[in-house]
Amino acid sequence: MDVIFGTRRPSPILGDTLSAELARRIDYDFGKLKVKPNLVLTTALRAKKLDGVVRAYVAAHPGCVVDLGCGLDTRMFRCDPPPGVDWYDIDFPEVVDLRSECLPGRSHLVGADLTGSDWLSAIPGDRPAMIVAEGLLPFMPGDSFQTMTRALTGHFPSGELALNGYTRFAAWAMKYHPTIKALGIKAAQGFDDPHEPESWDAGLELIEEQILTRAPETALFPQPLRALTRLTARSTALSRQGARILRYRF
């Protein structure tokens, strides 16, 4: 499990020991997922950058955090939000039931199918919100992600949406990734222009695009991944095919 979560590395990018410990306790053969070290490193970097976005937001806006498709993610524990910040973890009912057993904490758990909108009534809409959607976009069918975004931005008075963006090609290619195939996930969507969500009638305004091939943490990648990442970083078009963090205000 330490290999999967990268906690044995001398200088771990995320160092998520809680997730590693949780995985040890779960009776599941993670070898079925065919996770390669490159995916571990890039996912850890993505999570670290999104954690940074969340910490910065809640430090300035003591409202709430809405973590969409949270699974068993330990973001709330890593970010350790200050008192007065309400944290909502959203996922399918069976997932939040498992989460309540494995990760007891002070977050509010909401069991929901994100392609609907009834679940929003469980979250007060009178405070600024930091909405996080990590790894969610390619797995929502049709235009359901856009519909969900409009419902969210209409529910809260103001806030930010942070997600890892996928280009259309990257989302299409994911269907053929061994780990994604092992999970049986077939839906995939993405967008190339980071400004495209501004046309979703959700009141979004792009405020930041972090291209992760250019992040300083890539210096911690082992070879040959480090050399390939540095080469890719020279091209914005190629870099966007990999991980990027997009922030929007509404």
mmCIF file of N, CA, C and O in Angstrom, residues 140-230:
data_model
loop_
_atom_site.group_PDB
_atom_site.id
_atom_site.type_symbol
_atom_site.label_atom_id
_atom_site.label_comp_id
_atom_site.label_asym_id
_atom_site.label_seq_id
_atom_site.Cartn_x
_atom_site.Cartn_y
_atom_site.Cartn_z
ATOM 1 N N MET A 140 -19.012 11.335 -15.621
ATOM 2 C CA MET A 140 -20.417 11.726 -15.605
ATOM 3 C C MET A 140 -20.928 11.743 -17.037
ATOM 4 O O MET A 140 -20.325 12.387 -17.905
ATOM 5 N N PRO A 141 -22.009 11.050 -17.312
ATOM 6 C CA PRO A 141 -22.469 10.888 -18.702
ATOM 7 C C PRO A 141 -23.079 12.153 -19.291
ATOM 8 O O PRO A 141 -23.614 13.010 -18.585
ATOM 9 N N GLY A 142 -22.974 12.254 -20.621
ATOM 10 C CA GLY A 142 -23.611 13.343 -21.350
ATOM 11 C C GLY A 142 -23.204 14.703 -20.831
ATOM 12 O O GLY A 142 -22.023 14.969 -20.603
ATOM 13 N N ASP A 143 -24.196 15.579 -20.659
ATOM 14 C CA ASP A 143 -23.918 16.927 -20.159
ATOM 15 C C ASP A 143 -24.266 17.051 -18.676
ATOM 16 O O ASP A 143 -24.519 18.147 -18.178
ATOM 17 N N SER A 144 -24.270 15.915 -17.952
ATOM 18 C CA SER A 144 -24.678 15.949 -16.546
ATOM 19 C C SER A 144 -23.717 16.752 -15.681
ATOM 20 O O SER A 144 -24.137 17.337 -14.676
ATOM 21 N N PHE A 145 -22.432 16.808 -16.044
ATOM 22 C CA PHE A 145 -21.502 17.614 -15.252
ATOM 23 C C PHE A 145 -21.855 19.093 -15.376
ATOM 24 O O PHE A 145 -21.847 19.824 -14.383
ATOM 25 N N GLN A 146 -22.172 19.541 -16.588
ATOM 26 C CA GLN A 146 -22.566 20.936 -16.779
ATOM 27 C C GLN A 146 -23.867 21.252 -16.036
ATOM 28 O O GLN A 146 -23.993 22.311 -15.408
ATOM 29 N N THR A 147 -24.832 20.335 -16.113
ATOM 30 C CA THR A 147 -26.103 20.535 -15.411
ATOM 31 C C THR A 147 -25.885 20.629 -13.907
ATOM 32 O O THR A 147 -26.452 21.496 -13.226
ATOM 33 N N MET A 148 -25.046 19.741 -13.375
ATOM 34 C CA MET A 148 -24.718 19.773 -11.953
ATOM 35 C C MET A 148 -24.043 21.079 -11.566
ATOM 36 O O MET A 148 -24.352 21.681 -10.516
ATOM 37 N N THR A 149 -23.145 21.557 -12.409
ATOM 38 C CA THR A 149 -22.437 22.806 -12.122
ATOM 39 C C THR A 149 -23.397 23.981 -12.060
ATOM 40 O O THR A 149 -23.295 24.844 -11.166
ATOM 41 N N ARG A 150 -24.336 24.048 -12.984
ATOM 42 C CA ARG A 150 -25.331 25.130 -12.954
ATOM 43 C C ARG A 150 -26.154 25.084 -11.672
ATOM 44 O O ARG A 150 -26.454 26.125 -11.074
ATOM 45 N N ALA A 151 -26.524 23.874 -11.244
ATOM 46 C CA ALA A 151 -27.297 23.751 -10.008
ATOM 47 C C ALA A 151 -26.482 24.214 -8.805
ATOM 48 O O ALA A 151 -26.996 24.912 -7.915
ATOM 49 N N LEU A 152 -25.217 23.872 -8.777
ATOM 50 C CA LEU A 152 -24.353 24.250 -7.654
ATOM 51 C C LEU A 152 -24.140 25.754 -7.590
ATOM 52 O O LEU A 152 -24.256 26.365 -6.521
ATOM 53 N N THR A 153 -23.791 26.350 -8.706
ATOM 54 C CA THR A 153 -23.512 27.795 -8.685
ATOM 55 C C THR A 153 -24.783 28.603 -8.447
ATOM 56 O O THR A 153 -24.715 29.726 -7.941
ATOM 57 N N GLY A 154 -25.940 28.026 -8.782
ATOM 58 C CA GLY A 154 -27.197 28.695 -8.487
ATOM 59 C C GLY A 154 -27.612 28.545 -7.038
ATOM 60 O O GLY A 154 -28.422 29.328 -6.533
ATOM 61 N N HIS A 155 -27.050 27.548 -6.372
ATOM 62 C CA HIS A 155 -27.429 27.263 -4.983
ATOM 63 C C HIS A 155 -26.687 28.142 -3.980
ATOM 64 O O HIS A 155 -27.246 28.494 -2.933
ATOM 65 N N PHE A 156 -25.433 28.487 -4.303
ATOM 66 C CA PHE A 156 -24.596 29.258 -3.380
ATOM 67 C C PHE A 156 -24.476 30.716 -3.845
ATOM 68 O O PHE A 156 -24.501 30.991 -5.042
ATOM 69 N N PRO A 157 -24.311 31.642 -2.905
ATOM 70 C CA PRO A 157 -24.220 33.058 -3.280
ATOM 71 C C PRO A 157 -22.939 33.390 -4.044
ATOM 72 O O PRO A 157 -22.919 34.305 -4.866
ATOM 73 N N SER A 158 -21.856 32.665 -3.760
ATOM 74 C CA SER A 158 -20.574 32.899 -4.413
ATOM 75 C C SER A 158 -19.658 31.737 -4.073
ATOM 76 O O SER A 158 -19.971 30.903 -3.224
ATOM 77 N N GLY A 159 -18.519 31.696 -4.749
ATOM 78 C CA GLY A 159 -17.564 30.652 -4.426
ATOM 79 C C GLY A 159 -16.608 30.366 -5.554
ATOM 80 O O GLY A 159 -16.442 31.174 -6.477
ATOM 81 N N GLU A 160 -15.978 29.210 -5.466
ATOM 82 C CA GLU A 160 -15.054 28.750 -6.494
ATOM 83 C C GLU A 160 -15.337 27.290 -6.810
ATOM 84 O O GLU A 160 -15.817 26.540 -5.958
ATOM 85 N N LEU A 161 -15.015 26.924 -8.047
ATOM 86 C CA LEU A 161 -15.055 25.536 -8.487
ATOM 87 C C LEU A 161 -13.651 25.161 -8.916
ATOM 88 O O LEU A 161 -13.045 25.856 -9.742
ATOM 89 N N ALA A 162 -13.112 24.092 -8.355
ATOM 90 C CA ALA A 162 -11.783 23.611 -8.725
ATOM 91 C C ALA A 162 -11.900 22.173 -9.206
ATOM 92 O O ALA A 162 -12.531 21.342 -8.546
ATOM 93 N N LEU A 163 -11.321 21.898 -10.342
ATOM 94 C CA LEU A 163 -11.371 20.551 -10.899
ATOM 95 C C LEU A 163 -10.101 20.271 -11.677
ATOM 96 O O LEU A 163 -9.360 21.198 -12.035
ATOM 97 N N ASN A 164 -9.848 19.004 -11.912
ATOM 98 C CA ASN A 164 -8.764 18.673 -12.832
ATOM 99 C C ASN A 164 -9.388 18.484 -14.206
ATOM 100 O O ASN A 164 -10.258 17.641 -14.404
ATOM 101 N N GLY A 165 -8.955 19.309 -15.145
ATOM 102 C CA GLY A 165 -9.561 19.304 -16.469
ATOM 103 C C GLY A 165 -8.946 18.262 -17.381
ATOM 104 O O GLY A 165 -7.745 17.994 -17.324
ATOM 105 N N TYR A 166 -9.770 17.659 -18.215
ATOM 106 C CA TYR A 166 -9.322 16.710 -19.223
ATOM 107 C C TYR A 166 -9.666 17.268 -20.600
ATOM 108 O O TYR A 166 -10.766 17.785 -20.807
ATOM 109 N N THR A 167 -8.739 17.149 -21.534
ATOM 110 C CA THR A 167 -9.091 17.470 -22.909
ATOM 111 C C THR A 167 -9.987 16.359 -23.448
ATOM 112 O O THR A 167 -10.097 15.276 -22.854
ATOM 113 N N ARG A 168 -10.601 16.610 -24.589
ATOM 114 C CA ARG A 168 -11.456 15.581 -25.175
ATOM 115 C C ARG A 168 -10.650 14.326 -25.528
ATOM 116 O O ARG A 168 -11.112 13.207 -25.337
ATOM 117 N N PHE A 169 -9.443 14.542 -26.031
ATOM 118 C CA PHE A 169 -8.612 13.385 -26.374
ATOM 119 C C PHE A 169 -8.232 12.615 -25.115
ATOM 120 O O PHE A 169 -8.296 11.378 -25.091
ATOM 121 N N ALA A 170 -7.834 13.328 -24.059
ATOM 122 C CA ALA A 170 -7.426 12.658 -22.821
ATOM 123 C C ALA A 170 -8.588 11.864 -22.228
ATOM 124 O O ALA A 170 -8.404 10.744 -21.739
ATOM 125 N N ALA A 171 -9.791 12.450 -22.261
ATOM 126 C CA ALA A 171 -10.961 11.748 -21.731
ATOM 127 C C ALA A 171 -11.268 10.500 -22.562
ATOM 128 O O ALA A 171 -11.600 9.442 -22.016
ATOM 129 N N TRP A 172 -11.148 10.623 -23.882
ATOM 130 C CA TRP A 172 -11.375 9.463 -24.756
ATOM 131 C C TRP A 172 -10.344 8.372 -24.484
ATOM 132 O O TRP A 172 -10.685 7.196 -24.357
ATOM 133 N N ALA A 173 -9.083 8.772 -24.355
ATOM 134 C CA ALA A 173 -8.009 7.798 -24.161
ATOM 135 C C ALA A 173 -8.120 7.081 -22.817
ATOM 136 O O ALA A 173 -7.655 5.945 -22.678
ATOM 137 N N MET A 174 -8.727 7.735 -21.834
ATOM 138 C CA MET A 174 -8.864 7.117 -20.509
ATOM 139 C C MET A 174 -9.597 5.792 -20.573
ATOM 140 O O MET A 174 -9.336 4.880 -19.779
ATOM 141 N N LYS A 175 -10.521 5.657 -21.520
ATOM 142 C CA LYS A 175 -11.311 4.433 -21.613
ATOM 143 C C LYS A 175 -10.443 3.214 -21.888
ATOM 144 O O LYS A 175 -10.853 2.081 -21.641
ATOM 145 N N TYR A 176 -9.254 3.464 -22.404
ATOM 146 C CA TYR A 176 -8.364 2.361 -22.762
ATOM 147 C C TYR A 176 -7.226 2.192 -21.760
ATOM 148 O O TYR A 176 -6.347 1.360 -21.960
ATOM 149 N N HIS A 177 -7.257 2.982 -20.683
ATOM 150 C CA HIS A 177 -6.233 2.850 -19.646
ATOM 151 C C HIS A 177 -6.526 1.588 -18.838
ATOM 152 O O HIS A 177 -7.680 1.332 -18.466
ATOM 153 N N PRO A 178 -5.501 0.757 -18.538
ATOM 154 C CA PRO A 178 -5.754 -0.507 -17.825
ATOM 155 C C PRO A 178 -6.510 -0.339 -16.511
ATOM 156 O O PRO A 178 -7.387 -1.151 -16.184
ATOM 157 N N THR A 179 -6.196 0.718 -15.743
ATOM 158 C CA THR A 179 -6.873 0.916 -14.464
ATOM 159 C C THR A 179 -8.339 1.258 -14.664
ATOM 160 O O THR A 179 -9.218 0.740 -13.965
ATOM 161 N N ILE A 180 -8.623 2.142 -15.623
ATOM 162 C CA ILE A 180 -10.012 2.528 -15.900
ATOM 163 C C ILE A 180 -10.798 1.334 -16.419
ATOM 164 O O ILE A 180 -11.952 1.100 -16.030
ATOM 165 N N LYS A 181 -10.187 0.542 -17.289
ATOM 166 C CA LYS A 181 -10.854 -0.657 -17.808
ATOM 167 C C LYS A 181 -11.143 -1.641 -16.682
ATOM 168 O O LYS A 181 -12.185 -2.292 -16.664
ATOM 169 N N ALA A 182 -10.214 -1.741 -15.731
ATOM 170 C CA ALA A 182 -10.404 -2.655 -14.608
ATOM 171 C C ALA A 182 -11.597 -2.244 -13.755
ATOM 172 O O ALA A 182 -12.271 -3.085 -13.156
ATOM 173 N N LEU A 183 -11.865 -0.940 -13.705
ATOM 174 C CA LEU A 183 -12.997 -0.437 -12.923
ATOM 175 C C LEU A 183 -14.314 -0.553 -13.689
ATOM 176 O O LEU A 183 -15.381 -0.364 -13.116
ATOM 177 N N GLY A 184 -14.224 -0.819 -14.986
ATOM 178 C CA GLY A 184 -15.428 -0.960 -15.795
ATOM 179 C C GLY A 184 -16.103 0.345 -16.129
ATOM 180 O O GLY A 184 -17.301 0.383 -16.427
ATOM 181 N N ILE A 185 -15.357 1.450 -16.102
ATOM 182 C CA ILE A 185 -15.922 2.772 -16.377
ATOM 183 C C ILE A 185 -15.798 3.067 -17.866
ATOM 184 O O ILE A 185 -14.721 2.941 -18.454
ATOM 185 N N LYS A 186 -16.900 3.469 -18.491
ATOM 186 C CA LYS A 186 -16.900 3.684 -19.932
ATOM 187 C C LYS A 186 -17.223 5.117 -20.332
ATOM 188 O O LYS A 186 -16.862 5.573 -21.404
ATOM 189 N N ALA A 187 -17.958 5.849 -19.503
ATOM 190 C CA ALA A 187 -18.305 7.228 -19.846
ATOM 191 C C ALA A 187 -17.069 8.104 -19.796
ATOM 192 O O ALA A 187 -16.186 7.908 -18.966
ATOM 193 N N ALA A 188 -16.977 9.062 -20.699
ATOM 194 C CA ALA A 188 -15.825 9.963 -20.700
ATOM 195 C C ALA A 188 -16.186 11.242 -21.426
ATOM 196 O O ALA A 188 -16.779 11.225 -22.495
ATOM 197 N N GLN A 189 -15.826 12.378 -20.836
ATOM 198 C CA GLN A 189 -16.014 13.661 -21.493
ATOM 199 C C GLN A 189 -14.910 14.601 -21.047
ATOM 200 O O GLN A 189 -14.261 14.383 -20.026
ATOM 201 N N GLY A 190 -14.683 15.621 -21.838
ATOM 202 C CA GLY A 190 -13.652 16.594 -21.502
ATOM 203 C C GLY A 190 -13.843 17.843 -22.345
ATOM 204 O O GLY A 190 -14.780 17.945 -23.138
ATOM 205 N N PHE A 191 -12.958 18.803 -22.186
ATOM 206 C CA PHE A 191 -12.999 20.022 -23.000
ATOM 207 C C PHE A 191 -11.571 20.524 -23.156
ATOM 208 O O PHE A 191 -10.735 20.351 -22.278
ATOM 209 N N ASP A 192 -11.295 21.119 -24.308
ATOM 210 C CA ASP A 192 -9.937 21.543 -24.633
ATOM 211 C C ASP A 192 -9.625 22.944 -24.112
ATOM 212 O O ASP A 192 -8.600 23.169 -23.471
ATOM 213 N N ASP A 193 -10.504 23.888 -24.370
ATOM 214 C CA ASP A 193 -10.289 25.285 -23.995
ATOM 215 C C ASP A 193 -10.694 25.471 -22.531
ATOM 216 O O ASP A 193 -11.849 25.217 -22.167
ATOM 217 N N PRO A 194 -9.786 25.909 -21.661
ATOM 218 C CA PRO A 194 -10.153 26.091 -20.247
ATOM 219 C C PRO A 194 -11.253 27.128 -20.037
ATOM 220 O O PRO A 194 -11.870 27.172 -18.971
ATOM 221 N N HIS A 195 -11.497 27.973 -21.037
ATOM 222 C CA HIS A 195 -12.576 28.958 -20.929
ATOM 223 C C HIS A 195 -13.944 28.375 -21.300
ATOM 224 O O HIS A 195 -14.966 29.042 -21.103
ATOM 225 N N GLU A 196 -13.978 27.157 -21.827
ATOM 226 C CA GLU A 196 -15.249 26.586 -22.273
ATOM 227 C C GLU A 196 -16.316 26.555 -21.185
ATOM 228 O O GLU A 196 -17.493 26.868 -21.452
ATOM 229 N N PRO A 197 -15.982 26.195 -19.913
ATOM 230 C CA PRO A 197 -17.026 26.203 -18.882
ATOM 231 C C PRO A 197 -17.681 27.570 -18.657
ATOM 232 O O PRO A 197 -18.764 27.633 -18.071
ATOM 233 N N GLU A 198 -17.043 28.637 -19.106
ATOM 234 C CA GLU A 198 -17.673 29.954 -18.985
ATOM 235 C C GLU A 198 -18.923 30.050 -19.855
ATOM 236 O O GLU A 198 -19.744 30.956 -19.663
ATOM 237 N N SER A 199 -19.089 29.113 -20.802
ATOM 238 C CA SER A 199 -20.258 29.112 -21.690
ATOM 239 C C SER A 199 -21.362 28.174 -21.205
ATOM 240 O O SER A 199 -22.342 27.953 -21.918
ATOM 241 N N TRP A 200 -21.212 27.628 -19.996
ATOM 242 C CA TRP A 200 -22.196 26.676 -19.478
ATOM 243 C C TRP A 200 -23.383 27.352 -18.799
ATOM 244 O O TRP A 200 -24.216 26.679 -18.184
ATOM 245 N N ASP A 201 -23.458 28.671 -18.844
ATOM 246 C CA ASP A 201 -24.531 29.419 -18.162
ATOM 247 C C ASP A 201 -24.553 29.120 -16.665
ATOM 248 O O ASP A 201 -25.621 29.042 -16.035
ATOM 249 N N ALA A 202 -23.346 28.986 -16.096
ATOM 250 C CA ALA A 202 -23.225 28.725 -14.665
ATOM 251 C C ALA A 202 -22.557 29.882 -13.942
ATOM 252 O O ALA A 202 -22.229 29.765 -12.754
ATOM 253 N N GLY A 203 -22.328 30.986 -14.642
ATOM 254 C CA GLY A 203 -21.714 32.151 -14.012
ATOM 255 C C GLY A 203 -20.249 31.959 -13.670
ATOM 256 O O GLY A 203 -19.732 32.624 -12.766
ATOM 257 N N LEU A 204 -19.562 31.072 -14.391
ATOM 258 C CA LEU A 204 -18.165 30.778 -14.089
ATOM 259 C C LEU A 204 -17.218 31.746 -14.797
ATOM 260 O O LEU A 204 -17.475 32.177 -15.921
ATOM 261 N N GLU A 205 -16.122 32.057 -14.121
ATOM 262 C CA GLU A 205 -15.044 32.863 -14.693
ATOM 263 C C GLU A 205 -13.712 32.188 -14.375
ATOM 264 O O GLU A 205 -13.395 31.960 -13.198
ATOM 265 N N LEU A 206 -12.957 31.837 -15.397
ATOM 266 C CA LEU A 206 -11.669 31.196 -15.181
ATOM 267 C C LEU A 206 -10.719 32.160 -14.477
ATOM 268 O O LEU A 206 -10.530 33.295 -14.911
ATOM 269 N N ILE A 207 -10.113 31.708 -13.385
ATOM 270 C CA ILE A 207 -9.150 32.552 -12.678
ATOM 271 C C ILE A 207 -7.762 31.928 -12.607
ATOM 272 O O ILE A 207 -6.792 32.616 -12.295
ATOM 273 N N GLU A 208 -7.658 30.628 -12.916
ATOM 274 C CA GLU A 208 -6.328 30.012 -12.867
ATOM 275 C C GLU A 208 -6.334 28.695 -13.618
ATOM 276 O O GLU A 208 -7.293 27.917 -13.547
ATOM 277 N N GLU A 209 -5.249 28.456 -14.350
ATOM 278 C CA GLU A 209 -4.979 27.150 -14.946
ATOM 279 C C GLU A 209 -3.578 26.738 -14.511
ATOM 280 O O GLU A 209 -2.600 27.403 -14.851
ATOM 281 N N GLN A 210 -3.484 25.672 -13.732
ATOM 282 C CA GLN A 210 -2.190 25.145 -13.319
ATOM 283 C C GLN A 210 -1.857 23.942 -14.204
ATOM 284 O O GLN A 210 -2.538 22.918 -14.148
ATOM 285 N N ILE A 211 -0.822 24.074 -15.011
ATOM 286 C CA ILE A 211 -0.375 22.959 -15.844
ATOM 287 C C ILE A 211 0.659 22.184 -15.038
ATOM 288 O O ILE A 211 1.749 22.679 -14.755
ATOM 289 N N LEU A 212 0.337 20.969 -14.666
ATOM 290 C CA LEU A 212 1.123 20.263 -13.668
ATOM 291 C C LEU A 212 2.454 19.740 -14.182
ATOM 292 O O LEU A 212 3.339 19.424 -13.374
ATOM 293 N N THR A 213 2.617 19.641 -15.500
ATOM 294 C CA THR A 213 3.945 19.253 -15.992
ATOM 295 C C THR A 213 4.984 20.321 -15.655
ATOM 296 O O THR A 213 6.184 20.040 -15.679
ATOM 297 N N ARG A 214 4.530 21.535 -15.325
ATOM 298 C CA ARG A 214 5.432 22.639 -15.011
ATOM 299 C C ARG A 214 5.540 22.898 -13.511
ATOM 300 O O ARG A 214 6.182 23.872 -13.089
ATOM 301 N N ALA A 215 4.912 22.049 -12.716
ATOM 302 C CA ALA A 215 4.977 22.212 -11.268
ATOM 303 C C ALA A 215 6.370 21.869 -10.754
ATOM 304 O O ALA A 215 7.011 20.932 -11.255
ATOM 305 N N PRO A 216 6.873 22.600 -9.766
ATOM 306 C CA PRO A 216 8.227 22.312 -9.251
ATOM 307 C C PRO A 216 8.361 20.910 -8.673
ATOM 308 O O PRO A 216 9.457 20.340 -8.660
ATOM 309 N N GLU A 217 7.255 20.326 -8.212
ATOM 310 C CA GLU A 217 7.314 18.986 -7.622
ATOM 311 C C GLU A 217 7.709 17.910 -8.627
ATOM 312 O O GLU A 217 8.096 16.801 -8.230
ATOM 313 N N THR A 218 7.618 18.216 -9.923
ATOM 314 C CA THR A 218 8.005 17.201 -10.912
ATOM 315 C C THR A 218 9.493 16.875 -10.824
ATOM 316 O O THR A 218 9.928 15.844 -11.343
ATOM 317 N N ALA A 219 10.269 17.718 -10.162
ATOM 318 C CA ALA A 219 11.688 17.417 -9.950
ATOM 319 C C ALA A 219 11.863 16.188 -9.066
ATOM 320 O O ALA A 219 12.943 15.574 -9.042
ATOM 321 N N LEU A 220 10.805 15.807 -8.326
ATOM 322 C CA LEU A 220 10.854 14.622 -7.472
ATOM 323 C C LEU A 220 10.505 13.346 -8.233
ATOM 324 O O LEU A 220 10.646 12.249 -7.680
ATOM 325 N N PHE A 221 10.043 13.463 -9.474
ATOM 326 C CA PHE A 221 9.704 12.281 -10.257
ATOM 327 C C PHE A 221 10.975 11.486 -10.572
ATOM 328 O O PHE A 221 12.030 12.070 -10.823
ATOM 329 N N PRO A 222 10.879 10.173 -10.590
ATOM 330 C CA PRO A 222 12.031 9.358 -10.988
ATOM 331 C C PRO A 222 12.218 9.395 -12.504
ATOM 332 O O PRO A 222 11.278 9.721 -13.239
ATOM 333 N N GLN A 223 13.391 9.064 -12.937
ATOM 334 C CA GLN A 223 13.617 8.914 -14.369
ATOM 335 C C GLN A 223 13.039 7.564 -14.812
ATOM 336 O O GLN A 223 12.998 6.612 -14.051
ATOM 337 N N PRO A 224 12.523 7.471 -16.053
ATOM 338 C CA PRO A 224 12.549 8.491 -17.101
ATOM 339 C C PRO A 224 11.341 9.432 -17.074
ATOM 340 O O PRO A 224 11.215 10.288 -17.941
ATOM 341 N N LEU A 225 10.434 9.260 -16.068
ATOM 342 C CA LEU A 225 9.240 10.101 -16.025
ATOM 343 C C LEU A 225 9.607 11.572 -15.898
ATOM 344 O O LEU A 225 8.968 12.431 -16.510
ATOM 345 N N ARG A 226 10.639 11.892 -15.117
ATOM 346 C CA ARG A 226 11.026 13.290 -14.935
ATOM 347 C C ARG A 226 11.445 13.921 -16.264
ATOM 348 O O ARG A 226 11.011 15.039 -16.592
ATOM 349 N N ALA A 227 12.252 13.206 -17.034
ATOM 350 C CA ALA A 227 12.715 13.742 -18.313
ATOM 351 C C ALA A 227 11.553 13.903 -19.290
ATOM 352 O O ALA A 227 11.454 14.922 -19.995
ATOM 353 N N LEU A 228 10.646 12.921 -19.318
ATOM 354 C CA LEU A 228 9.498 13.007 -20.216
ATOM 355 C C LEU A 228 8.592 14.164 -19.824
ATOM 356 O O LEU A 228 8.081 14.891 -20.692
ATOM 357 N N THR A 229 8.399 14.362 -18.521
ATOM 358 C CA THR A 229 7.550 15.451 -18.047
ATOM 359 C C THR A 229 8.145 16.804 -18.419
ATOM 360 O O THR A 229 7.433 17.717 -18.866
ATOM 361 N N ARG A 230 9.444 16.954 -18.253
ATOM 362 C CA ARG A 230 10.104 18.222 -18.592
ATOM 363 C C ARG A 230 10.029 18.496 -20.093
ATOM 364 O O ARG A 230 9.873 19.645 -20.513
#
